Every structure is written in structure tokens, then in C-alpha cells.
């Protein structure tokens, strides 16, 4: 368990220092793989069939389908690989570390149970969520915002799993379906933006003001 | 029984409209469908008053839900009516091909379906999913014209709202954590939340509610998370703008209300009250500034929505029987008034072919029916008596004084005056004056007129002259807000 949480944690930092889109997507793919391992481990421990299904869903959707789809979109729009960093990798890393430390104290405040593993994993999931938000704000390309959103969802999902032992099964399935639809819709819009503006730099989308 | 009918009708309409080729026929069928839906929701509300609440399988409905369903039905019916000739005109003007109108009606129906779903499900997780569904269904309607502006607006809409909603999910999970850990019930049902509310951990509840308020508040258009709203509302197809402003924002407020009731029961109403007053005042103030300097007609109306959502939330914050009653009444009044306003703006924009208010002059002469309605409704919207918005705004103000929040009340009334000036000045500017020389005055199709008049009746009377049924529904709903489940 600790190993998987650690993996998710490290992948988050790798995503923060990524400069190219494919690197970011690979980071997301690997992180989802660790998330898959984490859920599989919990499923094994609790012998819960629903959890096995969930692990399978994570593997097919987050580890395979979504990264493939995003790569396909990038290839299709034929843009340069640069993410358009507003904050350079070193400073980003520094800021995210601060976010992580804050998450840890926050988690310690909230969790009543003094079980160490719960606190750690909750802190990690919070920091993943906030890192997702951070990436969305400080990277200029549309694809980076999609990955940031996915990262946030990963964090929230990890919170649900580690803190509450998962949400009701039907709800989890619905959330997954929802994520998949969002990514497809966002992919379509990236395609349209590229067609209309001939770039996918969302910071330059400033026609609407005031 | 009614619950299922309310949910089935939009789905059936979605399937039908996806199959029908002619936009006029699809529009007519949709309108008739929502006429029936309106009748059903009326009967449903009547029934709820007698039996207090329904609870079947995953559904739960009480007076609060019935009130929101009635509001949604009303605005949806009017928008469907307005859509018929509006879409037909757009097709004729080659704004999009006829084949695309099928997609419009399909998404229109899915969009309304998801809004009904929000108000009817018991499970707060499904409420979350339904609210996310509203975003997904309406994103393509915002970007429908596929121009640079509309695609940009749609992108911002979906990204910002998805971030917000993700935070709301985190809040929901934290609620679930304390309910299952301290309350001992592994369930996301709102009724279960309420039943264990007194056992919950106040510490976690506070943080969780903050996430909920920021998350759903983003979708509701509370400042400073409102940045997507003016873009999306100004670029969407006009009947959809009316739906977005009129009812979509309110479904998010509804979700916040549900969580607020649980929070109030767990830790007392002081906490939510402070937050509501804070965000309410910020929204009204930010909106006022942007209303004053606005050039784009539809953005003006969008900012006015930010202001009115602020008033609703402020009413909740002042609380007490009058505050809650005022907030709910305002929900209804704003929905009806803003929809008429968007219809009028849509007609004017169509005629002048520009959003820029400086280029529009003499709308009353160029397009008499819609022009006259627009200027009258502008007065109604900015809160002039004897129109309905005035009464609900005064109810909120009164609640503020009753509660003793004098500072907040004074700020509130001052900003209202500013908005009144801004809105009326802008709309008067486009309504009067000389119309362009070469423009021929045009008449609206009678079907569009019907949509205007239908809603305008509510704008005029729902402030002071409402039937006993409506009054008791509002009282029951505000009772639920106060915690008398």
C-alpha cells in the first residue's frame, strides 16, 4: 500500500517538472497505474468484488484509453510539443512542495483517526488534487488543462478510497463514466480551438473581456 | 408516479427530436411536451403540499424540490416556445445548417432532463453527477455557432465549471466521511445525512461545506468564481441563455441549500449565514461594477444574473422565515424576469446583428413588440415597483434589518441603486432614439409574442398577487430551509 501511495506521490512531482505534452501524459498514465495498484491492493485485502471491477475500470480507462486518446488528439492537431510554462519547473516544484506540506497539516487537522497510513494517504491525495489545479493555472496549452483536471479527479478519487474506503459502487461507476465523457468533449473542443485559432494556447483566448 | 413522468417526458422528447428532420416540427413537439410537463409539475406541487414528502427508491422530493421543479418547468416551457421561431430564423439566415437543429433540440431536452434530475434524486452523489451532466449537455449549446467567440466561451465554461465541481465532489466526500465515521451510516442519501446531523463532526463539516460552497458556487455564478458566466451566457443560443440564467444557476443553488440544511442542523446556522452574506455581498458588488461599464447587451444581462444570485444567497444568509422566503421568491421572480429579458435581447440582437449596445438605437421603433417589452422588463429586473422583483428584494432587505445586519443591509441597498441606474440607463439607451434610416420596423411572429406574454404575466403578478397555493408552497419550502423537515 505504502509503495503505491509513494508511486502516486512521485509521479505527481514528475508531472510538475514535465516540459513536454507527451511527458505530462506519460506521467498521468504511470500515476493512474499506481492508483490501479492501490485499488487492487485494497480489493485484495477486503475481498470486495466491486473494488476489483473498479480497479479494472481504472486500468482500461485511465491507464490505457484516456492517455491514448490524448496522444491521438496531439498527433491529430500536429502542434509543437511545448507546454508553455508560465512558471519554470524548479519554481513549480518548490511551490508544489509547499502545497504538499500544507496538505499534510490540513490532513492531520481533519482526520480524527490517528492512523498514520490514513493521514499520509489523505495528505498525498490532497496534494495531488491541488497540484492538478496548479498545473491547470500555470500551463498555457489546452491539453495541459485537461491533464490537470484529470489529476484533480485522481486526487479526489484517492481521497474517497483511502478516507472512506470508497464511495457506493454505483456512484463510482457514474463518476468514471462522467470523467470519460468530459475528456472526450474537451478533446473535441481542443480540436475545434486548433481549427479556429490555429493554436491551442488558452492564455491567448482573450476575445471575451469585461 | 409524477416523479417518473417528470423525468420520462424530457427523455422521450429528446428521442423524438433527434429523429424529426424539420426544426419547426421538433420545436412544436418539444413545446407541447413541456406544456404537459408544466401541468404535471403543478399537480405534483399540489400533491406535495398534502403529503409533505415523497420517497421512492433513489428519489426524494419535498416542497423545496417541488418549488424548483415548478420554476424549471415554467422557464423551459417558455424557452421551448421561443425556440421554435428563433431556430427557424437562424436556419434561414444560414447561421447553421438545418441538420444541426436536430442536435439543438436533442441537447435542449437532455439539458432540461438533467436539471429535473438534480432536484429529484435523494443521493447527494447523484446530485453531483446530475449537475455535471448539466454542464456537459449545455457545453455544446454554448459553442453552438462554432465561431471563435463561442468556442472560447464553451472552453472556459466547461473547464472552470469542471474544476469547481471537482472541489464540490471533494466536499461531498468529506461529508460522506463524517456521516459514515461519526454518524455510523454508510450512505449518501440526503435523508440519512439529516437523520444523523447532530452526531457529525463540526470541524470536518465546516471545511466540507466550504468546499461545497466554492465548488457549486462556481456553477451558480457566485463572485469571484463567476468568470465563466458572462462569456457563456453571452455566446449561447438565446433560448439557452434564458435557461442558463433563469434556472441552471438555481439548480446549483439548490444543491448548496441541501448541504446548508444539513450543516445548519449539525453546527447551527451562524457559520453558513456568515459565508452566505460574504459571498452574496461580493457578488452583488462585483456585478454592479461590471453592469456600469458594460458594452455588450447579453453580457449586461449575464452580470445582472451574478447580481441576482448574490441577492438570493444574501437572503439565505440573512435567514429567518422572511429571509428564506424572500430568497426563494427571488429565485422564481428572477427566473421569469431574466428569461423575458433574454428573449427581448435576442430579438434585438437578431434585428441589429450586433451585441454592441452603442450601435443599437431606437429598438422600440425598429422592433416594437420586443422593444417595448425589453424596456419594461428592464425596469422590472432592476427592482422597480410594482413588479415582482421589487417585492422579493425588499423581503431580503427586511430580513437583513430583522437580523440586525445593518452594515450589510446598507451596502446591499446602495449597490441595488447602482445596478438600477446602470441597467436602466443602458437599456433606455438602446430602446429610444432614432432607428437607423434604412431599417424597416419588423413584427415578431405570434408564437414569440406568446412566449413573452406568458412569462410577463408572472413578472407582473408574482410579487404581490399570488394564489394561496403558490404562497403555501413557498412557505413550506422555506420551512424546509429553516430545518422543519
Coordinates of C-alpha atoms in Angstrom, one line a residue, chain A residues 106 109-113 118 122 126 129-130 133 136 141-143 145-146 149 152-153 155-157 159-161 163-168 170-172 174-175 178-179 181-182 185-190 192-193 195-197 202 204-210, chain B residues 58 100 123-126 128-129 132-133 136-137 139-140 143-144 146-156 158-159 162-163 165-167 169-170 172-174 176-177 180-182 186-188 201 203-204 207 211 230-232 234-235 290 294 299 303:
Chain A
X106 CA -4.5 20.1 6.7
X109 CA -6.3 18.5 11.3
X110 CA -9.2 16.8 9.6
X111 CA -8.6 13.1 10.2
X112 CA -9.7 12.1 13.6
X113 CA -8.3 8.7 13.4
X118 CA -4.7 7.2 6.6
X122 CA -5.1 11.6 2.6
X126 CA -5.0 16.4 -1.3
X129 CA -5.7 17.5 -6.2
X130 CA -4.1 20.8 -5.6
X133 CA -5.2 22.8 -10.0
X136 CA -4.2 24.0 -14.8
X141 CA -1.7 24.7 -23.5
X142 CA -5.2 23.4 -23.6
X143 CA -4.0 19.8 -23.3
X145 CA -5.5 21.8 -18.6
X146 CA -7.2 18.6 -19.5
X149 CA -8.3 18.3 -14.4
X152 CA -7.6 16.6 -9.7
X153 CA -10.1 13.8 -10.3
X155 CA -6.7 13.1 -6.2
X156 CA -10.4 13.2 -5.3
X157 CA -10.8 9.5 -6.1
X159 CA -9.4 10.7 -1.1
X160 CA -12.6 8.7 -1.4
X161 CA -10.8 5.4 -1.5
X163 CA -10.5 8.0 3.7
X164 CA -13.9 6.4 3.3
X165 CA -12.9 3.0 1.8
X166 CA -14.6 4.0 -1.4
X167 CA -17.9 5.6 -2.3
X168 CA -21.0 3.5 -3.0
X170 CA -23.0 2.8 -8.4
X171 CA -21.7 6.3 -7.7
X172 CA -18.1 5.4 -8.5
X174 CA -21.1 7.0 -12.7
X175 CA -18.2 9.3 -11.8
X178 CA -18.5 11.1 -16.3
X179 CA -14.7 11.6 -16.5
X181 CA -17.2 11.9 -21.3
X182 CA -15.6 15.1 -20.1
X185 CA -15.8 16.5 -25.0
X186 CA -12.7 18.5 -24.1
X187 CA -10.8 16.7 -26.8
X188 CA -13.4 17.8 -29.4
X189 CA -13.1 21.3 -28.2
X190 CA -9.3 21.3 -28.4
X192 CA -12.1 23.0 -32.7
X193 CA -9.9 25.6 -30.9
X195 CA -9.0 24.7 -36.2
X196 CA -10.4 28.2 -35.4
X197 CA -7.4 29.8 -33.8
X202 CA -5.6 29.0 -23.9
X204 CA -4.4 33.7 -25.9
X205 CA -8.1 33.1 -25.7
X206 CA -9.0 36.6 -24.7
X207 CA -11.5 37.8 -27.2
X208 CA -14.2 37.9 -24.5
X209 CA -13.5 40.5 -21.9
X210 CA -15.2 42.8 -19.4
Chain B
X58 CA -33.5 6.7 -5.2
X100 CA -27.8 20.8 -36.9
X123 CA -28.5 10.7 -3.2
X124 CA -26.1 13.6 -3.0
X125 CA -23.6 11.8 -5.2
X126 CA -26.2 11.6 -7.9
X128 CA -23.3 15.8 -8.2
X129 CA -23.5 13.7 -11.3
X132 CA -22.0 17.7 -14.0
X133 CA -24.5 16.4 -16.7
X136 CA -21.8 18.5 -20.4
X137 CA -25.2 18.9 -22.1
X139 CA -21.4 23.0 -23.3
X140 CA -22.2 22.3 -26.9
X143 CA -20.4 26.6 -28.5
X144 CA -23.3 26.0 -30.9
X146 CA -18.9 27.3 -33.7
X147 CA -17.3 30.8 -34.0
X148 CA -14.1 31.9 -32.3
X149 CA -16.1 33.6 -29.5
X150 CA -18.5 30.8 -28.8
X151 CA -15.8 28.1 -28.8
X152 CA -13.7 30.2 -26.4
X153 CA -16.7 30.7 -24.1
X154 CA -17.6 27.0 -24.2
X155 CA -14.0 26.0 -23.4
X156 CA -13.9 28.4 -20.4
X158 CA -16.5 23.6 -19.2
X159 CA -13.0 23.9 -17.7
X162 CA -15.4 21.1 -14.0
X163 CA -12.8 22.4 -11.6
X165 CA -17.5 20.6 -9.5
X166 CA -14.4 18.6 -8.6
X167 CA -14.0 20.6 -5.5
X169 CA -17.0 16.3 -5.1
X170 CA -14.2 16.6 -2.5
X172 CA -19.3 15.7 -0.7
X173 CA -16.7 13.0 0.1
X174 CA -15.7 14.8 3.3
X176 CA -19.7 11.2 3.5
X177 CA -16.6 10.6 5.6
X180 CA -20.1 7.2 7.8
X181 CA -17.5 7.7 10.6
X182 CA -19.3 9.7 13.2
X186 CA -22.8 4.3 5.1
X187 CA -25.0 6.3 2.7
X188 CA -25.0 9.4 0.6
X201 CA -18.0 16.3 13.5
X203 CA -14.8 20.5 12.4
X204 CA -15.0 18.4 9.2
X207 CA -14.3 22.5 5.8
X211 CA -15.6 23.1 -0.5
X230 CA -20.7 36.3 -18.8
X231 CA -18.8 34.5 -21.6
X232 CA -21.1 31.5 -21.7
X234 CA -23.5 35.9 -24.0
X235 CA -22.4 33.3 -26.6
X290 CA -19.4 45.4 -14.5
X294 CA -20.8 47.1 -20.0
X299 CA -23.1 40.3 -21.1
X303 CA -23.7 40.2 -15.0

